Each structure stands twice: as structure tokens, then as C-alpha cells.
Amino acid sequence: MNLNSKISERYSRQVLFRGIGEEGQRKLAQSKVVVVGCGATGSALSSLLARAGVGWLRIIDRDYVEPSNLQRQVLFDEQDAAESLPKAIAAERKLQSFNSEIEIEAAVADLTPANADDLLERAHIILDGTDNFETRYLINDYAIANGVPWIYSAAVGSYGVSMNILPGDTACLACVFPDSPRGVVETCDTSGILNSAVNLVASIAVTETLKYLVGARDKIRRTLFSIDVWHNDRSEIGTSSPRADCRACGDRDFVHLRGEARPHITLCGRNSVQIHERNRPVDFVEMQKRLEPHGRVRYNEFVLKFWREDIELTLFPDGRAIIKGTTDTGVARSLYARFVGS
């Protein structure tokens, strides 16, 4: 990005802020940020970062745009949903349309231990736009193992939470939550979500990101911050130092990064099951011919969708699939084997 001619125009009001200034804006232009997940939180994170002038963004997401996303996922529109565009692709197009000066990479992928190095290695900081703890613990393991800061963010209902993780300096996710939540866990699909809660949490996380990237490390918050925008409740828990007995920080036992006991099938909300296959390229033209006798099929260069009775199967070029209409992993595996192959 050439800031010399643009800094007084696009970023002029941000440069006027003393915490940023011209030097800070140049640092942002040289920064690299990876956003993992581009749903509600990830959309807001990516939009704010792009408008702030972060020079390189990689957007990682495994999902596609649906009409129910449009209430809160600010980067997408009705046409994206009609085309079932992968969220990473749709996000890249929108971001580039309002800031052509920065570099944006879309990665239509599920972040896994196998691809974490390739997808995360260039990041100066990693932002959490995911919807599950399995991926968050993987990000945490990678970040601690490689000394890369990241920011945990989540929102559901009217509640939002954010936490900065600076490896070796602050507590990490495993320090605060040694294990994934057990029992019934609220999700956007069961409890709904306010778009205002999402945007507040994203704004907080992006502000902390800007602090880090411009070098204002003394301003970075060292707490787990939570807020309920409907009930007007807020709280903070100190996270200023790692726990000595932490699995990740203390023992450097990166079980999630090793991929131990990682399921090949995971639930991903919306009455859906995701199937993680080994990398097996799929020819959509041939697949359409195979599936047309059994139901309705359409595809573009990014996804193939197949409808049969109450089941909707979305197939990606690398063989990964999301099967909507069941939460039974056995049924999902059987449908995949029947129509795609085992």
C-alpha cells in the first residue's frame, strides 16, 4: 500500500487520533492479520480491519452464505446467499470493493492441525471469528507454540466476550478454560443473536488489534471482558499472567495441534453435520451427472449443492461436505458414502 498519497484522504481521520498517527498508519499498512471464521463476528472483524488500512488480510472460512446470515453478517448480501457463495470468497470481494489498496486472501477451508501451519504462518496476530471451541483450542495451541498473539471473541444472544492472548505474557485460553464447556451450550441457532452484540465484541477486538499492531502494548487490556448488551451487565476477570500448571503455557502439551482424537465428522450448527474427508478433488461436472437422477443439483466454481427430500448436501472441491437436515453423524456418513463415495 502506498500511503504517501492516500494517508491524508482515506485514513485522515484515523491518523488524527494520537494513538495512531502517521507512523501508526504505516505500521498498519505493513501488518498481516488472519481472521479465522467469517460469520457474524468474523465479518465485522474483517470489515473494520480493512477499513482501518491493515495491509494484508487472510480470511479463513469453511461455510457458505445463507439467507439467515444476512441479519448479522455484515459483509454479505442477498445475491451472495442466492449463489451460496463460500463466505471467504464473498468477504474477499466485498472487502476489495471498498479498499483496493490492501491485499486480501480468501481461504475456503476448515482450519485443522494438518493445514494450520500453511494458513496461519504469516500472521502477526490471529483473530477469532469461529463458532466452536475445537477450533479455538487449535488456534490457542498454534499461537502458544509459535509465539503469535491472538484474540478470542464470541457472541451469542445479547452476550459477548473477548480476551487478548499474548504468549508468554498473559494467560491463554487453556489457562482460563482448561476444558471445553460441557453439557448444553448456547448457540446462535438455539438462543438467537443480536447483531449489536456481535458488532460490539468485534469493535473491541479490532481496537485491541490496532493497539498491538501500532506498538501500544501498554494499552492492551489484560482481562477476559464480557458484556450483556440487553441486561446491561458486564464483568472482567484478570488474565495478566499465565498459569504455571496450564497444559499449553506451562507443559507445552499441544494436544489440539497434534490432532489427537480430532473427529472427522463435527457438528456445525443449523441442524447440520460437517464431514472432513481427506483431500480428494471433486469434479463438479461429473458429480452433477451422478446426482441428477436422485434429486436437484446446482453448482458454481466454489460449491455444489444437492437436495433430496429433507436433506441438503453442500460439497466443496476438496471433498469436504456439509449435510443439512440431520445431526446424526451415522446418517450423515451414510448419505456421504451413498452419493459422494467413501
Coordinates of C-alpha atoms in Angstrom, one line a residue, residues 28-204:
L28 CA -0.9 -1.0 9.9
A29 CA -0.1 -1.0 6.2
Q30 CA 2.8 -3.4 6.9
S31 CA 0.8 -5.7 9.1
K32 CA -0.6 -9.1 8.4
V33 CA -3.7 -10.4 10.2
V34 CA -5.5 -13.7 9.8
V35 CA -9.2 -13.9 10.7
V36 CA -10.4 -17.5 11.3
G37 CA -14.1 -17.8 10.6
C38 CA -16.1 -15.2 8.7
G39 CA -19.6 -15.5 10.1
A40 CA -21.1 -12.7 12.2
T41 CA -18.0 -11.9 14.3
G42 CA -15.5 -12.6 11.5
S43 CA -17.4 -10.4 9.0
A44 CA -17.3 -7.4 11.4
L45 CA -13.7 -8.0 12.3
S46 CA -12.6 -8.2 8.7
S47 CA -14.6 -5.1 7.6
L48 CA -13.2 -3.0 10.4
L49 CA -9.6 -4.1 9.7
A50 CA -9.9 -3.5 6.0
R51 CA -11.3 0.0 6.5
A52 CA -8.6 0.7 9.1
G53 CA -5.9 0.0 6.5
V54 CA -4.3 -3.3 7.7
G55 CA -2.2 -4.1 4.7
W56 CA -2.7 -7.9 4.4
L57 CA -5.7 -9.9 5.5
R58 CA -6.3 -13.7 5.1
I59 CA -9.9 -14.8 5.7
I60 CA -10.4 -18.5 6.5
D61 CA -13.9 -20.0 6.5
R62 CA -15.4 -23.4 5.7
D63 CA -19.0 -22.3 5.2
Y64 CA -21.3 -20.7 2.6
V65 CA -23.7 -17.8 2.7
E66 CA -27.4 -18.5 3.6
P67 CA -30.3 -16.0 3.9
S68 CA -30.4 -16.5 7.7
N69 CA -26.9 -15.0 7.8
L70 CA -27.9 -11.6 6.5
Q71 CA -29.3 -10.3 9.8
R72 CA -25.9 -10.1 11.4
Q73 CA -23.1 -11.0 8.9
V74 CA -22.3 -7.5 7.6
L75 CA -20.2 -8.4 4.5
F76 CA -22.9 -10.4 2.7
D77 CA -25.9 -9.6 0.6
E78 CA -28.9 -11.4 -0.9
Q79 CA -27.0 -12.3 -4.1
D80 CA -24.3 -14.0 -2.1
A81 CA -27.0 -16.1 -0.4
A82 CA -28.8 -16.9 -3.6
E83 CA -25.5 -18.1 -5.2
S84 CA -24.4 -20.0 -2.0
L85 CA -21.1 -18.3 -2.2
P86 CA -18.4 -19.5 0.2
K87 CA -18.1 -16.9 2.9
A88 CA -14.4 -16.4 2.4
I89 CA -14.9 -15.6 -1.3
A90 CA -17.8 -13.3 -0.7
A91 CA -15.9 -11.5 2.0
E92 CA -12.8 -11.1 -0.2
R93 CA -14.9 -9.5 -2.9
K94 CA -16.7 -7.1 -0.6
L95 CA -13.5 -6.0 1.2
Q96 CA -11.7 -5.4 -2.0
S97 CA -14.6 -3.4 -3.3
F98 CA -14.2 -0.8 -0.6
N99 CA -10.4 -0.9 -0.1
S100 CA -8.5 -1.9 -3.2
E101 CA -5.2 -0.7 -1.7
I102 CA -4.8 -3.7 0.7
E103 CA -4.1 -7.4 -0.1
I104 CA -6.8 -9.9 0.8
E105 CA -6.6 -13.7 0.6
A106 CA -9.6 -15.9 0.8
A107 CA -9.1 -19.5 2.1
V108 CA -12.2 -21.7 1.7
A109 CA -11.1 -24.2 4.2
D110 CA -11.6 -25.8 7.6
L111 CA -8.7 -24.9 9.9
T112 CA -7.2 -28.3 11.0
P113 CA -3.9 -29.4 12.5
A114 CA -2.8 -30.5 9.1
N115 CA -3.2 -27.1 7.5
A116 CA -2.6 -24.8 10.5
D117 CA 1.0 -24.0 9.6
D118 CA 0.1 -23.1 6.0
L119 CA -2.9 -21.0 6.9
L120 CA -1.6 -19.2 10.0
E121 CA 2.2 -18.9 9.5
R122 CA 2.3 -15.3 8.0
A123 CA 0.1 -13.8 10.8
H124 CA 1.4 -11.0 13.0
I125 CA -1.8 -11.6 15.0
I126 CA -4.8 -14.0 14.7
L127 CA -8.4 -13.1 15.3
D128 CA -11.1 -15.5 16.3
G129 CA -14.3 -15.4 14.3
T130 CA -15.2 -19.0 14.9
D131 CA -18.2 -20.7 16.5
N132 CA -16.7 -23.6 18.3
F133 CA -14.1 -24.4 21.0
E134 CA -12.4 -27.2 19.0
T135 CA -11.0 -24.6 16.5
R136 CA -10.3 -22.1 19.3
Y137 CA -8.2 -24.6 21.2
L138 CA -6.3 -25.4 17.9
I139 CA -5.6 -21.7 17.4
N140 CA -4.5 -21.4 21.0
D141 CA -2.1 -24.3 20.7
Y142 CA -0.6 -22.9 17.4
A143 CA -0.3 -19.4 18.9
I144 CA 1.4 -20.6 22.1
A145 CA 3.7 -23.0 20.2
N146 CA 4.8 -20.3 17.7
G147 CA 4.6 -17.2 19.9
V148 CA 1.9 -15.5 17.9
P149 CA -0.7 -13.3 19.7
W150 CA -4.4 -13.9 19.1
I151 CA -7.7 -12.6 20.3
Y152 CA -10.6 -14.8 21.5
S153 CA -14.0 -13.4 20.7
A154 CA -17.5 -14.8 21.0
A155 CA -21.1 -13.6 20.9
V156 CA -24.5 -15.4 21.5
G157 CA -27.9 -13.9 22.3
S158 CA -27.1 -10.5 23.8
Y159 CA -23.8 -11.6 25.4
G160 CA -20.3 -11.0 24.1
V161 CA -16.8 -11.9 25.4
S162 CA -13.3 -11.0 24.3
M163 CA -9.8 -11.9 25.6
N164 CA -6.3 -11.0 24.4
I165 CA -3.7 -13.7 24.4
L166 CA 0.0 -12.7 24.3
P167 CA 2.0 -15.9 24.5
G168 CA 4.4 -15.9 27.5
D169 CA 2.9 -12.7 28.8
T170 CA -0.8 -13.2 29.5
A171 CA -3.0 -16.2 30.3
C172 CA -4.0 -18.2 27.3
L173 CA -7.4 -19.8 26.5
A174 CA -6.4 -23.1 28.2
C175 CA -5.4 -21.2 31.4
V176 CA -8.9 -19.8 31.7
F177 CA -10.8 -22.7 30.2
P178 CA -8.8 -25.9 30.7
D179 CA -11.6 -28.0 29.1
S180 CA -14.3 -27.3 26.6
P181 CA -17.7 -26.3 28.0
R182 CA -19.7 -29.4 29.0
G183 CA -23.4 -30.1 28.8
V184 CA -25.8 -27.8 26.9
V185 CA -24.1 -24.9 25.3
E186 CA -26.0 -21.9 23.9
T187 CA -25.5 -21.3 20.2
C188 CA -26.9 -18.7 17.7
D189 CA -29.1 -21.5 16.4
T190 CA -30.7 -22.2 19.7
S191 CA -30.6 -18.8 21.5
G192 CA -30.5 -16.4 18.6
I193 CA -28.2 -13.4 18.5
L194 CA -28.3 -9.6 18.4
N195 CA -26.2 -8.1 15.6
S196 CA -25.4 -5.2 18.0
A197 CA -23.7 -7.7 20.4
V198 CA -21.6 -9.1 17.6
N199 CA -20.5 -5.7 16.4
L200 CA -19.6 -4.5 19.9
V201 CA -17.4 -7.5 20.5
A202 CA -15.8 -7.2 17.1
S203 CA -15.1 -3.5 17.7
I204 CA -13.5 -4.3 21.0

